[in-house]
PDB file of C-alpha atoms in Angstrom:
ATOM      1  CA  UNK A   1     -12.688 -21.072  50.637  1.00 56.00           C
ATOM      2  CA  UNK A   2     -14.385 -17.973  52.011  1.00 59.00           C
ATOM      3  CA  UNK A   3     -11.015 -16.127  51.793  1.00 56.00           C
ATOM      4  CA  UNK A   4     -10.517 -17.181  48.146  1.00 56.00           C
ATOM      5  CA  UNK A   5     -14.062 -16.079  47.401  1.00 56.00           C
ATOM      6  CA  UNK A   6     -13.317 -12.614  48.792  1.00 59.00           C
ATOM      7  CA  UNK A   7     -10.119 -12.379  46.717  1.00 63.00           C
ATOM      8  CA  UNK A   8     -11.997 -13.396  43.585  1.00 58.00           C
ATOM      9  CA  UNK A   9     -14.747 -10.857  44.332  1.00 55.00           C
ATOM     10  CA  UNK A  10     -12.150  -8.090  44.787  1.00 60.00           C
ATOM     11  CA  UNK A  11     -10.441  -9.017  41.509  1.00 57.00           C
ATOM     12  CA  UNK A  12     -13.731  -9.085  39.604  1.00 55.00           C
ATOM     13  CA  UNK A  13     -14.785  -5.768  41.153  1.00 55.00           C
ATOM     14  CA  UNK A  14     -11.432  -4.220  40.205  1.00 54.00           C
ATOM     15  CA  UNK A  15     -11.738  -5.533  36.651  1.00 50.00           C
ATOM     16  CA  UNK A  16     -15.288  -4.193  36.345  1.00 49.00           C
ATOM     17  CA  UNK A  17     -14.192  -0.809  37.698  1.00 50.00           C
ATOM     18  CA  UNK A  18     -11.250  -0.732  35.275  1.00 49.00           C
ATOM     19  CA  UNK A  19     -13.476  -1.571  32.282  1.00 44.00           C
ATOM     20  CA  UNK A  20     -16.062   0.989  33.374  1.00 50.00           C
ATOM     21  CA  UNK A  21     -13.414   3.702  33.717  1.00 46.00           C
ATOM     22  CA  UNK A  22     -12.032   2.720  30.308  1.00 45.00           C
ATOM     23  CA  UNK A  23     -15.463   2.939  28.697  1.00 42.00           C
ATOM     24  CA  UNK A  24     -16.146   6.296  30.353  1.00 46.00           C
ATOM     25  CA  UNK A  25     -12.733   7.512  29.221  1.00 49.00           C
ATOM     26  CA  UNK A  26     -13.335   6.454  25.612  1.00 48.00           C
ATOM     27  CA  UNK A  27     -16.781   8.076  25.637  1.00 48.00           C
ATOM     28  CA  UNK A  28     -15.233  11.263  27.026  1.00 55.00           C
ATOM     29  CA  UNK A  29     -12.550  11.305  24.327  1.00 57.00           C
ATOM     30  CA  UNK A  30     -15.155  10.780  21.608  1.00 54.00           C
ATOM     31  CA  UNK A  31     -17.445  13.478  23.055  1.00 56.00           C
ATOM     32  CA  UNK A  32     -14.522  15.935  23.187  1.00 56.00           C
ATOM     33  CA  UNK A  33     -13.182  15.306  19.678  1.00 58.00           C
ATOM     34  CA  UNK A  34     -16.378  14.551  17.750  1.00 60.00           C
ATOM     35  CA  UNK A  35     -17.430  18.218  17.236  1.00 60.00           C
ATOM     36  CA  UNK A  36     -13.923  18.985  15.932  1.00 59.00           C
ATOM     37  CA  UNK A  37     -14.019  16.329  13.217  1.00 69.00           C
ATOM     38  CA  UNK A  38     -15.247  16.963   9.643  1.00 72.00           C
ATOM     39  CA  UNK A  39     -18.946  16.273   9.163  1.00 73.00           C
ATOM     40  CA  UNK A  40     -20.311  13.524   6.916  1.00 70.00           C
ATOM     41  CA  UNK A  41     -20.607  15.810   3.859  1.00 74.00           C
ATOM     42  CA  UNK A  42     -16.967  16.922   4.172  1.00 75.00           C
ATOM     43  CA  UNK A  43     -15.817  13.307   4.391  1.00 75.00           C
ATOM     44  CA  UNK A  44     -17.425  12.603   1.033  1.00 73.00           C
ATOM     45  CA  UNK A  45     -15.729  15.607  -0.595  1.00 74.00           C
ATOM     46  CA  UNK A  46     -12.072  14.744  -0.139  1.00 78.00           C
ATOM     47  CA  UNK A  47     -10.234  16.948  -2.621  1.00 79.00           C
ATOM     48  CA  UNK A  48      -7.637  15.523  -4.994  1.00 84.00           C
ATOM     49  CA  UNK A  49      -5.472  18.378  -6.247  1.00 86.00           C
ATOM     50  CA  UNK A  50      -4.816  18.003  -9.967  1.00 89.00           C
ATOM     51  CA  UNK A  51      -2.640  20.492 -11.904  1.00 91.00           C
ATOM     52  CA  UNK A  52      -3.744  22.750 -14.762  1.00 92.00           C
ATOM     53  CA  UNK A  53      -2.877  21.305 -18.189  1.00 93.00           C
ATOM     54  CA  UNK A  54      -2.904  23.271 -21.437  1.00 92.00           C
ATOM     55  CA  UNK A  55      -3.196  21.606 -24.872  1.00 94.00           C
ATOM     56  CA  UNK A  56      -3.086  22.481 -28.544  1.00 93.00           C
ATOM     57  CA  UNK A  57      -6.246  22.035 -30.611  1.00 92.00           C
ATOM     58  CA  UNK A  58      -4.911  18.628 -31.713  1.00 90.00           C
ATOM     59  CA  UNK A  59      -4.500  17.407 -28.125  1.00 91.00           C
ATOM     60  CA  UNK A  60      -0.749  17.911 -27.661  1.00 91.00           C
ATOM     61  CA  UNK A  61       0.448  19.040 -24.229  1.00 92.00           C
ATOM     62  CA  UNK A  62       1.711  22.637 -24.111  1.00 90.00           C
ATOM     63  CA  UNK A  63       2.255  23.180 -20.381  1.00 90.00           C
ATOM     64  CA  UNK A  64       1.383  22.021 -16.885  1.00 91.00           C
ATOM     65  CA  UNK A  65       1.038  24.232 -13.805  1.00 90.00           C
ATOM     66  CA  UNK A  66       0.616  23.116 -10.211  1.00 86.00           C
ATOM     67  CA  UNK A  67       2.619  22.279  -7.108  1.00 84.00           C
ATOM     68  CA  UNK A  68       1.358  18.688  -6.960  1.00 86.00           C
ATOM     69  CA  UNK A  69       1.835  16.234  -9.787  1.00 85.00           C
ATOM     70  CA  UNK A  70      -1.307  14.109  -9.675  1.00 88.00           C
ATOM     71  CA  UNK A  71      -3.018  11.743 -12.115  1.00 90.00           C
ATOM     72  CA  UNK A  72      -6.283  10.453 -10.566  1.00 91.00           C
ATOM     73  CA  UNK A  73      -7.286   6.888 -11.438  1.00 94.00           C
ATOM     74  CA  UNK A  74     -10.242   4.615 -10.674  1.00 95.00           C
ATOM     75  CA  UNK A  75      -9.658   1.581  -8.478  1.00 96.00           C
ATOM     76  CA  UNK A  76     -10.482  -0.771 -11.356  1.00 96.00           C
ATOM     77  CA  UNK A  77      -7.536   0.738 -13.261  1.00 96.00           C
ATOM     78  CA  UNK A  78      -5.077  -0.355 -10.555  1.00 97.00           C
ATOM     79  CA  UNK A  79      -3.332  -3.649 -11.453  1.00 97.00           C
ATOM     80  CA  UNK A  80      -3.810  -6.400  -8.866  1.00 96.00           C
ATOM     81  CA  UNK A  81      -0.088  -6.805  -8.173  1.00 97.00           C
ATOM     82  CA  UNK A  82       0.203  -3.081  -7.403  1.00 97.00           C
ATOM     83  CA  UNK A  83      -2.881  -3.137  -5.159  1.00 97.00           C
ATOM     84  CA  UNK A  84      -1.592  -6.087  -3.149  1.00 97.00           C
ATOM     85  CA  UNK A  85       1.941  -4.668  -2.979  1.00 97.00           C
ATOM     86  CA  UNK A  86       0.497  -1.734  -1.016  1.00 97.00           C
ATOM     87  CA  UNK A  87      -1.931  -3.712   1.119  1.00 97.00           C
ATOM     88  CA  UNK A  88       0.544  -6.481   1.994  1.00 96.00           C
ATOM     89  CA  UNK A  89       3.038  -3.973   3.402  1.00 95.00           C
ATOM     90  CA  UNK A  90       0.771  -1.180   4.661  1.00 94.00           C
ATOM     91  CA  UNK A  91      -2.441  -2.878   5.816  1.00 94.00           C
ATOM     92  CA  UNK A  92      -2.841  -6.615   5.245  1.00 93.00           C
ATOM     93  CA  UNK A  93      -6.129  -6.676   7.216  1.00 93.00           C
ATOM     94  CA  UNK A  94      -7.633  -3.698   5.373  1.00 94.00           C
ATOM     95  CA  UNK A  95     -10.820  -5.524   4.354  1.00 94.00           C
ATOM     96  CA  UNK A  96     -11.305  -6.943   7.860  1.00 92.00           C
ATOM     97  CA  UNK A  97     -10.990  -3.998  10.274  1.00 91.00           C
ATOM     98  CA  UNK A  98     -13.236  -0.944  10.727  1.00 89.00           C
ATOM     99  CA  UNK A  99     -10.582   1.728  10.327  1.00 87.00           C
ATOM    100  CA  UNK A 100      -8.388   0.774  13.283  1.00 86.00           C
ATOM    101  CA  UNK A 101      -6.560  -2.555  13.334  1.00 82.00           C
ATOM    102  CA  UNK A 102      -6.401  -3.554  17.005  1.00 77.00           C
ATOM    103  CA  UNK A 103      -4.348  -6.667  16.202  1.00 72.00           C
ATOM    104  CA  UNK A 104      -1.928  -4.559  14.187  1.00 65.00           C
ATOM    105  CA  UNK A 105      -1.547  -2.075  17.034  1.00 63.00           C
ATOM    106  CA  UNK A 106      -0.902  -4.888  19.513  1.00 60.00           C
ATOM    107  CA  UNK A 107       1.696  -6.351  17.155  1.00 60.00           C
ATOM    108  CA  UNK A 108       3.385  -2.946  16.791  1.00 54.00           C
ATOM    109  CA  UNK A 109       3.507  -2.459  20.586  1.00 51.00           C
ATOM    110  CA  UNK A 110       4.963  -5.953  21.034  1.00 50.00           C
ATOM    111  CA  UNK A 111       7.570  -5.212  18.346  1.00 50.00           C
ATOM    112  CA  UNK A 112       8.656  -2.031  20.152  1.00 46.00           C
ATOM    113  CA  UNK A 113       8.866  -3.828  23.520  1.00 52.00           C
ATOM    114  CA  UNK A 114      10.680  -6.899  22.190  1.00 52.00           C
ATOM    115  CA  UNK A 115      13.069  -5.297  19.697  1.00 49.00           C
ATOM    116  CA  UNK A 116      13.235  -1.674  20.830  1.00 51.00           C
ATOM    117  CA  UNK A 117      12.308  -0.431  17.345  1.00 46.00           C
ATOM    118  CA  UNK A 118       9.050   0.296  15.557  1.00 46.00           C
ATOM    119  CA  UNK A 119       9.510  -2.197  12.718  1.00 45.00           C
ATOM    120  CA  UNK A 120       5.772  -2.927  12.562  1.00 47.00           C
ATOM    121  CA  UNK A 121       3.447  -0.130  11.438  1.00 55.00           C
ATOM    122  CA  UNK A 122       0.205   0.526  13.342  1.00 68.00           C
ATOM    123  CA  UNK A 123      -1.460   2.987  10.951  1.00 86.00           C
ATOM    124  CA  UNK A 124      -4.054   1.462   8.640  1.00 93.00           C
ATOM    125  CA  UNK A 125      -4.706   2.673   5.096  1.00 95.00           C
ATOM    126  CA  UNK A 126      -7.817   4.449   6.419  1.00 94.00           C
ATOM    127  CA  UNK A 127      -5.800   6.193   9.141  1.00 92.00           C
ATOM    128  CA  UNK A 128      -3.215   7.275   6.560  1.00 92.00           C
ATOM    129  CA  UNK A 129      -5.989   8.676   4.358  1.00 92.00           C
ATOM    130  CA  UNK A 130      -7.453  10.548   7.334  1.00 90.00           C
ATOM    131  CA  UNK A 131      -4.050  12.055   8.059  1.00 89.00           C
ATOM    132  CA  UNK A 132      -3.326  13.005   4.453  1.00 85.00           C
ATOM    133  CA  UNK A 133      -6.776  14.434   3.743  1.00 83.00           C
ATOM    134  CA  UNK A 134      -7.600  16.326   6.934  1.00 82.00           C
ATOM    135  CA  UNK A 135      -4.695  16.490   9.396  1.00 77.00           C
ATOM    136  CA  UNK A 136      -1.054  17.496   9.628  1.00 69.00           C
ATOM    137  CA  UNK A 137       1.857  15.079   9.974  1.00 66.00           C
ATOM    138  CA  UNK A 138       2.788  16.085  13.524  1.00 65.00           C
ATOM    139  CA  UNK A 139       3.449  13.171  15.879  1.00 66.00           C
ATOM    140  CA  UNK A 140       1.376  14.280  18.887  1.00 72.00           C
ATOM    141  CA  UNK A 141      -1.141  12.390  21.010  1.00 73.00           C
ATOM    142  CA  UNK A 142      -3.837  14.890  20.015  1.00 73.00           C
ATOM    143  CA  UNK A 143      -3.218  14.320  16.293  1.00 74.00           C
ATOM    144  CA  UNK A 144      -3.152  10.540  16.722  1.00 80.00           C
ATOM    145  CA  UNK A 145      -6.484  10.541  18.569  1.00 82.00           C
ATOM    146  CA  UNK A 146      -8.065  12.683  15.852  1.00 83.00           C
ATOM    147  CA  UNK A 147      -6.624  10.387  13.184  1.00 85.00           C
ATOM    148  CA  UNK A 148      -8.026   7.289  14.894  1.00 87.00           C
ATOM    149  CA  UNK A 149     -11.527   8.716  15.376  1.00 88.00           C
ATOM    150  CA  UNK A 150     -11.535  10.148  11.860  1.00 89.00           C
ATOM    151  CA  UNK A 151     -10.563   6.761  10.412  1.00 90.00           C
ATOM    152  CA  UNK A 152     -13.528   5.145  12.160  1.00 89.00           C
ATOM    153  CA  UNK A 153     -15.802   7.885  10.837  1.00 89.00           C
ATOM    154  CA  UNK A 154     -14.453   7.445   7.290  1.00 91.00           C
ATOM    155  CA  UNK A 155     -15.246   3.729   7.457  1.00 92.00           C
ATOM    156  CA  UNK A 156     -18.813   4.578   8.478  1.00 89.00           C
ATOM    157  CA  UNK A 157     -19.312   6.924   5.526  1.00 90.00           C
ATOM    158  CA  UNK A 158     -17.336   5.352   2.679  1.00 91.00           C
ATOM    159  CA  UNK A 159     -16.997   1.844   1.312  1.00 94.00           C
ATOM    160  CA  UNK A 160     -13.683   0.002   1.483  1.00 96.00           C
ATOM    161  CA  UNK A 161     -13.137   0.439  -2.255  1.00 96.00           C
ATOM    162  CA  UNK A 162     -13.878   4.189  -2.055  1.00 94.00           C
ATOM    163  CA  UNK A 163     -11.342   4.556   0.753  1.00 95.00           C
ATOM    164  CA  UNK A 164      -8.698   2.589  -1.131  1.00 96.00           C
ATOM    165  CA  UNK A 165      -9.265   4.580  -4.332  1.00 96.00           C
ATOM    166  CA  UNK A 166      -8.862   7.875  -2.467  1.00 94.00           C
ATOM    167  CA  UNK A 167      -5.752   6.557  -0.742  1.00 96.00           C
ATOM    168  CA  UNK A 168      -4.171   5.512  -4.041  1.00 97.00           C
ATOM    169  CA  UNK A 169      -4.833   8.989  -5.470  1.00 94.00           C
ATOM    170  CA  UNK A 170      -3.779  11.128  -2.484  1.00 92.00           C
ATOM    171  CA  UNK A 171      -0.787   9.370  -0.928  1.00 93.00           C
ATOM    172  CA  UNK A 172       2.481  11.334  -1.247  1.00 93.00           C
ATOM    173  CA  UNK A 173       5.212   9.267  -2.906  1.00 95.00           C
ATOM    174  CA  UNK A 174       8.088  11.738  -3.250  1.00 92.00           C
ATOM    175  CA  UNK A 175       9.328  13.941  -6.116  1.00 90.00           C
ATOM    176  CA  UNK A 176       6.067  15.963  -6.157  1.00 89.00           C
ATOM    177  CA  UNK A 177       4.158  12.762  -7.010  1.00 92.00           C
ATOM    178  CA  UNK A 178       0.768  12.447  -5.317  1.00 93.00           C
ATOM    179  CA  UNK A 179      -0.889   9.145  -6.039  1.00 95.00           C
ATOM    180  CA  UNK A 180       0.300   5.928  -7.636  1.00 97.00           C
ATOM    181  CA  UNK A 181      -0.313   6.970 -11.258  1.00 96.00           C
ATOM    182  CA  UNK A 182       1.834  10.080 -10.806  1.00 95.00           C
ATOM    183  CA  UNK A 183       4.539   7.977  -9.127  1.00 96.00           C
ATOM    184  CA  UNK A 184       4.579   5.511 -12.045  1.00 96.00           C
ATOM    185  CA  UNK A 185       5.039   8.448 -14.400  1.00 94.00           C
ATOM    186  CA  UNK A 186       7.675  10.223 -12.285  1.00 95.00           C
ATOM    187  CA  UNK A 187       9.892   7.228 -11.470  1.00 97.00           C
ATOM    188  CA  UNK A 188       9.423   5.050 -14.553  1.00 96.00           C
ATOM    189  CA  UNK A 189       7.780   7.164 -17.263  1.00 94.00           C
ATOM    190  CA  UNK A 190       4.996   4.565 -17.436  1.00 95.00           C
ATOM    191  CA  UNK A 191       1.285   4.158 -16.923  1.00 95.00           C
ATOM    192  CA  UNK A 192       0.101   1.814 -14.149  1.00 96.00           C
ATOM    193  CA  UNK A 193      -0.593  -1.117 -16.483  1.00 96.00           C
ATOM    194  CA  UNK A 194       2.981  -0.929 -17.817  1.00 97.00           C
ATOM    195  CA  UNK A 195       4.696  -1.360 -14.431  1.00 97.00           C
ATOM    196  CA  UNK A 196       6.580  -4.569 -13.755  1.00 97.00           C
ATOM    197  CA  UNK A 197       6.007  -6.433 -10.487  1.00 98.00           C
ATOM    198  CA  UNK A 198       9.350  -5.187  -9.122  1.00 97.00           C
ATOM    199  CA  UNK A 199       8.520  -1.577 -10.031  1.00 98.00           C
ATOM    200  CA  UNK A 200       5.100  -1.874  -8.360  1.00 98.00           C
ATOM    201  CA  UNK A 201       6.756  -3.157  -5.176  1.00 97.00           C
ATOM    202  CA  UNK A 202       9.255  -0.280  -5.295  1.00 98.00           C
ATOM    203  CA  UNK A 203       6.443   2.301  -5.437  1.00 97.00           C
ATOM    204  CA  UNK A 204       4.617   0.501  -2.605  1.00 97.00           C
ATOM    205  CA  UNK A 205       7.682   0.975  -0.426  1.00 96.00           C
ATOM    206  CA  UNK A 206       7.476   4.778  -0.583  1.00 96.00           C
ATOM    207  CA  UNK A 207       4.564   5.754   1.747  1.00 94.00           C
ATOM    208  CA  UNK A 208       6.451   4.856   4.949  1.00 91.00           C
ATOM    209  CA  UNK A 209       9.219   7.383   4.157  1.00 91.00           C
ATOM    210  CA  UNK A 210       9.273   8.867   0.623  1.00 92.00           C
ATOM    211  CA  UNK A 211      12.824  10.212   1.084  1.00 91.00           C
ATOM    212  CA  UNK A 212      14.406   7.362   3.022  1.00 93.00           C
ATOM    213  CA  UNK A 213      13.123   4.662   0.644  1.00 95.00           C
ATOM    214  CA  UNK A 214      13.373   6.723  -2.534  1.00 95.00           C
ATOM    215  CA  UNK A 215      14.874   4.576  -5.321  1.00 96.00           C
ATOM    216  CA  UNK A 216      16.686   7.598  -6.772  1.00 95.00           C
ATOM    217  CA  UNK A 217      17.994   9.260  -3.588  1.00 92.00           C
ATOM    218  CA  UNK A 218      18.553   6.095  -1.500  1.00 95.00           C
ATOM    219  CA  UNK A 219      18.687   3.169  -3.953  1.00 95.00           C
ATOM    220  CA  UNK A 220      20.205   0.646  -1.491  1.00 96.00           C
ATOM    221  CA  UNK A 221      17.512   1.168   1.160  1.00 96.00           C
ATOM    222  CA  UNK A 222      14.825   1.248  -1.522  1.00 96.00           C
ATOM    223  CA  UNK A 223      15.955  -2.108  -2.919  1.00 97.00           C
ATOM    224  CA  UNK A 224      15.953  -3.713   0.547  1.00 96.00           C
ATOM    225  CA  UNK A 225      12.398  -2.527   1.156  1.00 97.00           C
ATOM    226  CA  UNK A 226      11.284  -3.546  -2.351  1.00 97.00           C
ATOM    227  CA  UNK A 227      12.600  -7.068  -1.803  1.00 97.00           C
ATOM    228  CA  UNK A 228      10.898  -7.264   1.591  1.00 97.00           C
ATOM    229  CA  UNK A 229       7.571  -6.277   0.005  1.00 97.00           C
ATOM    230  CA  UNK A 230       7.999  -8.934  -2.678  1.00 97.00           C
ATOM    231  CA  UNK A 231       8.635 -11.458   0.100  1.00 97.00           C
ATOM    232  CA  UNK A 232       5.430 -10.363   1.859  1.00 96.00           C
ATOM    233  CA  UNK A 233       3.468 -10.730  -1.373  1.00 97.00           C
ATOM    234  CA  UNK A 234       4.784 -14.282  -1.778  1.00 97.00           C
ATOM    235  CA  UNK A 235       3.933 -15.116   1.850  1.00 96.00           C
ATOM    236  CA  UNK A 236       0.353 -13.903   1.293  1.00 96.00           C
ATOM    237  CA  UNK A 237       0.177 -15.976  -1.931  1.00 96.00           C
ATOM    238  CA  UNK A 238      -0.429 -12.890  -4.052  1.00 97.00           C
ATOM    239  CA  UNK A 239       2.493 -13.831  -6.313  1.00 97.00           C
ATOM    240  CA  UNK A 240       3.996 -17.193  -7.187  1.00 96.00           C
ATOM    241  CA  UNK A 241       7.502 -18.405  -6.392  1.00 97.00           C
ATOM    242  CA  UNK A 242       8.447 -17.988 -10.059  1.00 97.00           C
ATOM    243  CA  UNK A 243       7.156 -14.381 -10.128  1.00 97.00           C
ATOM    244  CA  UNK A 244       9.057 -13.655  -6.915  1.00 97.00           C
ATOM    245  CA  UNK A 245      12.295 -15.165  -8.271  1.00 97.00           C
ATOM    246  CA  UNK A 246      12.064 -13.092 -11.458  1.00 97.00           C
ATOM    247  CA  UNK A 247      11.167  -9.817  -9.695  1.00 97.00           C
ATOM    248  CA  UNK A 248      13.889 -10.123  -7.067  1.00 97.00           C
ATOM    249  CA  UNK A 249      16.514 -10.242  -9.839  1.00 97.00           C
ATOM    250  CA  UNK A 250      15.255  -7.086 -11.572  1.00 97.00           C
ATOM    251  CA  UNK A 251      17.632  -4.127 -11.125  1.00 97.00           C
ATOM    252  CA  UNK A 252      16.603  -0.677  -9.932  1.00 97.00           C
ATOM    253  CA  UNK A 253      15.510   1.191 -13.070  1.00 95.00           C
ATOM    254  CA  UNK A 254      13.987   4.265 -11.411  1.00 95.00           C
ATOM    255  CA  UNK A 255      14.940   7.748 -12.582  1.00 94.00           C
ATOM    256  CA  UNK A 256      13.199  11.114 -12.611  1.00 91.00           C
ATOM    257  CA  UNK A 257      10.914  11.537 -15.623  1.00 89.00           C
ATOM    258  CA  UNK A 258       9.764  15.110 -16.097  1.00 85.00           C
ATOM    259  CA  UNK A 259       6.477  15.927 -17.784  1.00 82.00           C
ATOM    260  CA  UNK A 260       7.132  15.987 -21.517  1.00 80.00           C
ATOM    261  CA  UNK A 261       5.633  18.899 -23.399  1.00 82.00           C
ATOM    262  CA  UNK A 262       4.764  17.919 -26.961  1.00 80.00           C
ATOM    263  CA  UNK A 263       4.622  21.419 -28.440  1.00 82.00           C
ATOM    264  CA  UNK A 264       6.836  24.397 -27.624  1.00 84.00           C
ATOM    265  CA  UNK A 265       4.853  27.638 -27.277  1.00 86.00           C
ATOM    266  CA  UNK A 266       5.607  28.984 -23.783  1.00 88.00           C
ATOM    267  CA  UNK A 267       4.358  32.494 -24.518  1.00 90.00           C
ATOM    268  CA  UNK A 268       0.883  31.206 -25.435  1.00 90.00           C
ATOM    269  CA  UNK A 269       0.843  28.836 -22.446  1.00 90.00           C
ATOM    270  CA  UNK A 270       1.606  31.784 -20.150  1.00 93.00           C
ATOM    271  CA  UNK A 271      -1.241  33.829 -21.666  1.00 93.00           C
ATOM    272  CA  UNK A 272      -3.660  30.955 -21.057  1.00 92.00           C
ATOM    273  CA  UNK A 273      -2.384  30.412 -17.492  1.00 93.00           C
ATOM    274  CA  UNK A 274      -2.904  34.092 -16.658  1.00 93.00           C
ATOM    275  CA  UNK A 275      -6.439  34.004 -18.078  1.00 93.00           C
ATOM    276  CA  UNK A 276      -7.374  30.861 -16.095  1.00 93.00           C
ATOM    277  CA  UNK A 277      -6.060  32.424 -12.864  1.00 93.00           C
ATOM    278  CA  UNK A 278      -8.070  35.565 -13.634  1.00 93.00           C
ATOM    279  CA  UNK A 279     -11.257  33.547 -14.172  1.00 93.00           C
ATOM    280  CA  UNK A 280     -11.000  30.965 -11.390  1.00 92.00           C
ATOM    281  CA  UNK A 281      -8.483  32.522  -8.904  1.00 90.00           C
ATOM    282  CA  UNK A 282      -5.042  31.102  -8.127  1.00 85.00           C
ATOM    283  CA  UNK A 283      -6.118  28.493  -5.553  1.00 83.00           C
ATOM    284  CA  UNK A 284      -8.540  26.799  -7.952  1.00 89.00           C
ATOM    285  CA  UNK A 285      -6.578  27.312 -11.176  1.00 89.00           C
ATOM    286  CA  UNK A 286      -3.738  24.980 -10.170  1.00 88.00           C
ATOM    287  CA  UNK A 287      -5.651  22.321  -8.196  1.00 88.00           C
ATOM    288  CA  UNK A 288      -8.954  21.514  -9.931  1.00 90.00           C
ATOM    289  CA  UNK A 289      -7.548  19.595 -12.889  1.00 89.00           C
ATOM    290  CA  UNK A 290      -8.631  22.007 -15.619  1.00 92.00           C
ATOM    291  CA  UNK A 291      -7.762  20.891 -19.162  1.00 93.00           C
ATOM    292  CA  UNK A 292      -7.626  23.915 -21.448  1.00 94.00           C
ATOM    293  CA  UNK A 293      -7.633  23.452 -25.237  1.00 95.00           C
ATOM    294  CA  UNK A 294      -6.283  26.298 -27.353  1.00 93.00           C
ATOM    295  CA  UNK A 295      -6.662  27.013 -31.076  1.00 93.00           C
ATOM    296  CA  UNK A 296      -2.933  26.431 -31.650  1.00 90.00           C
ATOM    297  CA  UNK A 297      -2.080  23.925 -34.404  1.00 89.00           C
ATOM    298  CA  UNK A 298       0.954  21.868 -33.310  1.00 87.00           C
ATOM    299  CA  UNK A 299       2.213  21.161 -36.845  1.00 89.00           C
ATOM    300  CA  UNK A 300       1.973  24.788 -37.972  1.00 89.00           C
ATOM    301  CA  UNK A 301       3.615  25.913 -34.708  1.00 87.00           C
ATOM    302  CA  UNK A 302       6.559  23.593 -35.332  1.00 86.00           C
ATOM    303  CA  UNK A 303       6.932  24.872 -38.909  1.00 88.00           C
ATOM    304  CA  UNK A 304       6.778  28.482 -37.707  1.00 87.00           C
ATOM    305  CA  UNK A 305       9.420  27.817 -35.065  1.00 83.00           C
ATOM    306  CA  UNK A 306      11.700  26.205 -37.675  1.00 86.00           C
ATOM    307  CA  UNK A 307      11.220  29.143 -40.039  1.00 87.00           C
TER     308      UNK A 307
END
């Protein structure tokens, strides 16, 4: 019994030492990276780049300038089936964790060990937002540590709904589309409330790999992922069996929809663009979402062009 007691004491001492070293290590990592992370004010000023749009006096679109096609929306404007399509595939425990999903990470590690492939994602929505807003996409240990700590800090400064709204507006979804509203416009020529369940699931499949699961470039892969997302939604009881059966039968209807200009006056649009750049500089002109209204009358312009 005395021998077993010594063994137990050694094991407990080793466990305590291991936990202490782990705690010290985590504290050291936090102390090292904390000064390099954005401060609280920066976290609350995440920029959503919105292009410059120029209109006639009667509200018809003349031109759009900007590298990123973005259409910011409020969270309450996001249909429930689209919201759950994203959460069910990207972060089912979003409203439960504090930025880092330990259970999700453990599941991802187990998946790699058991299957040899990373079929389960470990990045939460908050971690993806941290990466998209403040970091690069490099797959290094340093970047991953920053992403993890930044996700925790985001959760401390923003509400869950604020984080989700920013995520929905900043996530890159291919074809120059940043955010779900831009993706709905680019792939389907629709607003969010017009998307079918199948189309919502297709868009939700894009964040993992916007090129690989692109319904235009790789339709077969995109359809497989769309159907898997619909299955997940049914498993989480976010859609009914009947809704699932109908959506799974819907064909791939995605195609590139370019921004439609309602009035043709490129010379005037160029004059306005040059003036906005002169006033606000090039960096701000194309990213701050300026809407510029000219004195041009669309009807008279059309008549002049015909003449």
